[in-house]
Coordinates of C-alpha atoms in Angstrom, one line a residue:
Chain A
M1045 CA 0.0 0.0 0.0
D1046 CA 1.4 3.4 -0.9
V1047 CA 1.3 6.5 1.2
D1048 CA -1.4 8.1 -1.0
Q1049 CA -3.7 5.1 -0.3
E1050 CA -3.1 5.3 3.4
F1051 CA -3.8 9.0 3.3
D1052 CA -7.0 8.4 1.3
Q1053 CA -8.1 5.8 3.8
A1054 CA -7.7 8.2 6.7
I1055 CA -9.6 10.9 4.9
V1056 CA -12.4 8.6 3.9
A1057 CA -12.8 7.5 7.5
R1058 CA -13.1 11.1 8.6
L1059 CA -15.4 12.0 5.7
R1060 CA -17.8 9.2 6.7
T1061 CA -18.3 11.0 10.0
G1062 CA -19.1 14.3 8.2
D1063 CA -15.8 15.9 9.1
S1064 CA -15.6 19.3 7.4
S1065 CA -11.9 19.7 7.7
A1066 CA -11.4 16.3 5.9
F1067 CA -13.6 17.6 3.2
D1068 CA -11.5 20.8 2.9
V1069 CA -8.4 18.7 2.5
V1070 CA -9.9 16.8 -0.4
Y1071 CA -11.4 20.0 -1.8
R1072 CA -8.0 21.8 -1.8
A1073 CA -6.4 18.8 -3.4
Y1074 CA -8.8 18.2 -6.3
H1075 CA -11.0 21.2 -6.9
A1076 CA -8.8 23.0 -9.4
H1077 CA -8.0 19.7 -11.2
L1078 CA -11.6 18.8 -11.5
F1079 CA -12.5 22.2 -12.8
N1080 CA -9.7 22.1 -15.3
F1081 CA -10.8 18.7 -16.5
L1082 CA -14.5 19.7 -16.8
A1083 CA -13.7 23.0 -18.4
R1084 CA -11.6 21.4 -21.1
L1085 CA -14.1 18.6 -21.5
S1086 CA -17.1 20.9 -21.9
R1087 CA -15.2 23.9 -23.2
R1088 CA -17.7 26.1 -21.3
R1089 CA -16.9 27.7 -18.0
E1090 CA -20.5 27.8 -16.7
V1091 CA -21.1 24.1 -17.5
A1092 CA -17.8 23.2 -15.7
E1093 CA -18.8 25.3 -12.7
D1094 CA -22.2 23.5 -12.5
L1095 CA -20.7 20.1 -12.9
V1096 CA -17.9 20.6 -10.5
E1097 CA -20.4 21.7 -7.8
E1098 CA -22.6 18.7 -8.5
T1099 CA -19.5 16.5 -8.2
W1100 CA -18.7 17.8 -4.7
L1101 CA -22.3 17.5 -3.6
R1102 CA -22.3 13.9 -4.7
L1103 CA -19.2 13.3 -2.6
V1104 CA -20.9 14.8 0.4
A1105 CA -24.1 12.7 -0.2
S1106 CA -22.1 9.5 -0.7
A1107 CA -19.6 10.1 2.1
P1108 CA -21.3 7.8 4.7
Q1109 CA -21.3 5.0 2.2
L1110 CA -17.7 5.3 1.0
R1111 CA -15.7 2.1 1.2
D1112 CA -12.4 1.9 3.1
D1113 CA -10.5 1.3 -0.1
T1114 CA -12.0 4.2 -2.0
R1115 CA -9.4 6.2 -4.0
L1116 CA -10.7 9.7 -3.8
G1117 CA -9.1 11.1 -7.0
P1118 CA -10.3 8.4 -9.3
W1119 CA -13.7 8.4 -7.6
L1120 CA -14.2 12.2 -8.1
F1121 CA -13.0 12.1 -11.7
T1122 CA -15.3 9.2 -12.4
V1123 CA -18.3 11.1 -11.0
A1124 CA -17.3 14.3 -12.9
R1125 CA -16.9 12.4 -16.2
N1126 CA -20.2 10.6 -15.7
L1127 CA -21.9 13.9 -14.9
Y1128 CA -20.6 15.4 -18.1
R1129 CA -21.8 12.4 -20.1
S1130 CA -25.2 12.7 -18.5
Y1131 CA -25.2 16.4 -19.3
C1132 CA -24.4 15.7 -23.0
R1133 CA -27.2 13.1 -23.2
S1134 CA -29.7 15.4 -21.5
R1135 CA -28.9 18.3 -23.9
L1136 CA -28.6 15.9 -26.9
V1137 CA -25.5 17.9 -27.8
E1138 CA -22.2 16.3 -28.4
A1139 CA -19.9 19.2 -27.5
S1140 CA -17.2 17.9 -29.8
H1141 CA -19.4 18.6 -32.8
A1142 CA -19.2 22.3 -32.2
A1143 CA -15.7 22.4 -33.5
D1144 CA -16.7 20.7 -36.7
L1145 CA -19.6 23.1 -37.1
I1146 CA -17.3 26.1 -36.7
S1147 CA -15.1 24.8 -39.5
L1148 CA -18.2 24.5 -41.7
W1149 CA -19.1 28.1 -41.0
P1150 CA -18.8 30.5 -43.9
G1151 CA -15.5 32.4 -43.6
G1152 CA -13.5 29.4 -42.6
T1153 CA -11.2 29.5 -39.7
P1154 CA -12.4 31.8 -36.9
A1155 CA -10.4 34.8 -36.2
F1156 CA -7.8 34.8 -33.3
T1157 CA -9.2 36.7 -30.3
P1158 CA -6.9 38.6 -28.0
F1159 CA -7.7 36.0 -25.4
D1160 CA -6.2 33.3 -27.7
V1161 CA -3.0 35.4 -28.0
A1162 CA -2.8 36.3 -24.3
A1163 CA -3.6 32.9 -23.0
A1164 CA -1.2 30.8 -24.7
S1165 CA 1.9 30.5 -26.9
E1166 CA 1.4 29.7 -30.5
A1167 CA 2.2 26.0 -29.9
E1168 CA -0.2 25.9 -26.9
R1169 CA -3.0 27.5 -28.9
R1170 CA -2.7 25.0 -31.6
V1171 CA -2.7 22.1 -29.1
E1172 CA -5.7 23.5 -27.4
A1173 CA -7.6 23.9 -30.7
A1174 CA -6.7 20.4 -31.8
L1175 CA -7.7 19.0 -28.4
A1176 CA -11.0 20.9 -28.5
G1177 CA -11.7 19.4 -31.9
L1178 CA -11.4 15.8 -30.7
P1179 CA -14.5 13.7 -30.0
V1180 CA -15.2 13.6 -26.2
T1181 CA -14.2 9.9 -25.9
Y1182 CA -10.7 10.7 -27.0
R1183 CA -10.5 14.1 -25.3
E1184 CA -11.3 12.7 -21.9
V1185 CA -8.6 10.0 -22.0
L1186 CA -6.0 12.5 -23.0
L1187 CA -7.1 14.9 -20.3
L1188 CA -7.1 12.2 -17.6
V1189 CA -3.7 10.7 -18.5
C1190 CA -1.7 13.5 -19.9
V1191 CA -3.1 16.6 -18.2
E1192 CA -4.3 15.2 -14.8
G1193 CA -1.6 12.5 -14.5
F1194 CA -3.7 9.4 -14.0
T1195 CA -2.2 6.1 -14.8
P1196 CA -3.8 4.3 -17.8
A1197 CA -5.3 1.8 -15.3
E1198 CA -6.9 4.6 -13.2
A1199 CA -8.2 6.3 -16.3
A1200 CA -9.6 3.0 -17.5
A1201 CA -11.5 2.6 -14.3
A1202 CA -12.8 6.2 -14.5
C1203 CA -14.0 5.6 -18.0
G1204 CA -15.5 2.2 -17.3
I1205 CA -13.3 0.3 -19.8
T1206 CA -10.5 -2.3 -19.5
P1207 CA -6.9 -1.2 -19.3
E1208 CA -6.2 -2.8 -22.7
A1209 CA -9.1 -0.8 -24.2
M1210 CA -7.7 2.3 -22.6
R1211 CA -4.2 1.7 -24.1
Q1212 CA -5.9 1.4 -27.5
R1213 CA -8.0 4.4 -27.0
L1214 CA -5.0 6.5 -25.8
S1215 CA -3.1 5.5 -28.9
R1216 CA -6.0 6.4 -31.2
A1217 CA -6.4 9.7 -29.3
R1218 CA -2.8 10.6 -29.7
N1219 CA -2.8 9.8 -33.4
L1220 CA -5.9 11.8 -34.0
L1221 CA -4.5 14.7 -32.0
A1222 CA -1.3 14.7 -34.1
E1223 CA -3.4 14.5 -37.3
R1224 CA -5.6 17.5 -36.2
L1225 CA -2.6 19.5 -35.2
Q1226 CA -1.2 19.3 -38.7
R1227 CA -4.5 20.7 -40.1
I1228 CA -4.6 23.7 -37.8
P1229 CA -3.1 26.7 -39.5
A1230 CA -0.3 28.6 -37.8
M1231 CA -1.1 32.1 -36.7
P1232 CA 0.0 34.5 -39.5
A1233 CA 3.5 35.9 -38.9
R1234 CA 2.2 39.5 -39.3
L1235 CA -0.4 39.0 -36.6
Q1236 CA 2.1 37.5 -34.3
E1237 CA 4.4 40.5 -34.7
V1238 CA 1.5 42.8 -33.9
M1239 CA 0.6 40.8 -30.8
W1240 CA 4.0 40.3 -29.3
Chain B
M935 CA 0.3 1.4 -28.9
V936 CA 1.1 4.6 -27.1
T937 CA 4.6 5.9 -27.7
D938 CA 6.8 6.4 -24.7
P939 CA 5.3 9.5 -23.0
S940 CA 8.7 10.7 -21.8
N941 CA 10.0 11.0 -25.4
D942 CA 6.7 12.2 -26.9
V943 CA 6.6 15.9 -27.8
L944 CA 2.9 15.8 -28.1
W945 CA 2.5 14.3 -24.6
S946 CA 4.8 17.0 -23.2
Q947 CA 2.8 19.8 -24.9
L948 CA -0.4 18.4 -23.4
E949 CA 1.2 18.2 -19.9
A950 CA 2.4 21.8 -20.3
L951 CA -1.1 23.3 -21.1
T952 CA -2.0 26.3 -19.0
P953 CA -4.6 25.1 -16.4
V954 CA -8.1 26.6 -16.6
V955 CA -8.5 28.1 -13.1
P956 CA -11.8 28.2 -11.3
D957 CA -13.2 31.5 -10.1
P958 CA -12.2 31.9 -6.4
I959 CA -15.5 33.4 -5.3
Y960 CA -17.5 30.7 -7.0
S961 CA -15.1 28.0 -5.5
Q962 CA -15.7 29.5 -2.0
S963 CA -19.5 29.4 -2.5
V964 CA -19.3 25.7 -3.6
R965 CA -17.2 24.9 -0.6
A966 CA -19.7 26.7 1.7
R967 CA -22.7 24.8 0.2
C968 CA -20.9 21.5 0.7
H969 CA -20.1 22.4 4.3
A970 CA -23.8 23.2 4.9
A971 CA -24.7 19.8 3.4
L972 CA -22.2 18.1 5.6
A973 CA -23.6 19.9 8.7
R974 CA -27.2 18.9 7.7
Q975 CA -26.0 15.3 7.3
R976 CA -24.3 15.3 10.7
G977 CA -27.5 16.7 12.3
R978 CA -29.6 13.9 10.7
D979 CA -27.1 11.3 11.8
A980 CA -27.1 12.6 15.4
Q981 CA -30.9 12.6 15.5
G982 CA -31.0 9.1 14.0
N983 CA -28.5 7.9 16.6
T984 CA -30.5 9.4 19.5
R985 CA -33.7 7.8 18.2
V986 CA -32.0 4.4 17.8
S987 CA -30.4 4.5 21.3
R988 CA -33.8 5.4 22.8
I989 CA -35.5 2.6 21.0
G990 CA -32.6 0.3 22.0
R991 CA -33.1 1.2 25.7
L992 CA -36.9 0.6 25.4
D993 CA -36.2 -2.9 23.9
V994 CA -34.0 -3.9 26.9
V995 CA -36.6 -2.7 29.4
L996 CA -39.5 -4.5 27.7
V997 CA -37.6 -7.8 27.2
G998 CA -36.3 -7.7 30.7
G999 CA -39.7 -6.9 32.2
F1000 CA -41.5 -9.7 30.3
T1001 CA -38.7 -12.2 31.2
F1002 CA -39.0 -11.3 34.9
V1003 CA -42.8 -11.7 34.8
Y1004 CA -42.5 -15.0 33.0
V1005 CA -39.9 -16.4 35.4
V1006 CA -42.0 -15.3 38.4
A1007 CA -45.1 -16.9 36.9
V1008 CA -43.2 -20.2 36.3
V1009 CA -41.8 -20.3 39.8
L1010 CA -45.3 -19.5 41.3
D1011 CA -46.9 -22.2 39.1
A1012 CA -44.3 -24.7 40.2
L1013 CA -44.7 -23.9 43.8
A1014 CA -48.5 -24.1 43.4
S1015 CA -48.2 -27.5 41.7
Y1016 CA -46.2 -28.9 44.7
G1017 CA -48.7 -27.5 47.1
V1018 CA -46.4 -25.0 48.7
L1019 CA -48.7 -22.1 47.9

């Protein structure tokens, strides 16, 4: 058993009794990560805010029933991911289609906003755009493993698939991302000069 | 299969993405709502425990009382059958 697991066990035991300070420890450790994950998955801040709140409320509601061996990180991300899936189903909107729709819009590639320029380097902007264009199934595995640092086995559990299926999905996601990156145009040099 | 993440430029670029940061005021309000929910839960649990412990005490008294009455009745019956009473 590693230290993290021992730490989780201690926190879970305290959470079961409704200990607010134990909740704060978990909240500080995971809130920003959960928000980042949901924001990148939904690509809408207000949706991420609603879903992250619901994730925390689910933890509070489920706290008395948590098992001793519950790993809080994977548990929270599984709930967050499932909530996002439910959100997509309820809205009948696959968020990843939005990027395709934008590319079909007359006028072609959308203009770069000052936010794009301020928020990220050129390379980062391109990776963000490519990631945003991926179907949710692939985006979520890349976010869990590469951005949030989950092991493929933990990500597989969060997504409800086998570790082998996760390895294949990660491989496809990586290839698809590389493919999409090549299709994203670089910011015109003249614009970069103006911005920097 | 996935290439070795340590040598993969794409993997490194994903790891280096600037995190999307939650609004601190909103985060604080979410935390407060969760604390309130925890407090409500603790209140419910405490009420439940009190009710259970009261019911538990009543059980003991009732079972003890009936057992005592039964034993006394058996003893009296036995004494009566031997003609002592």
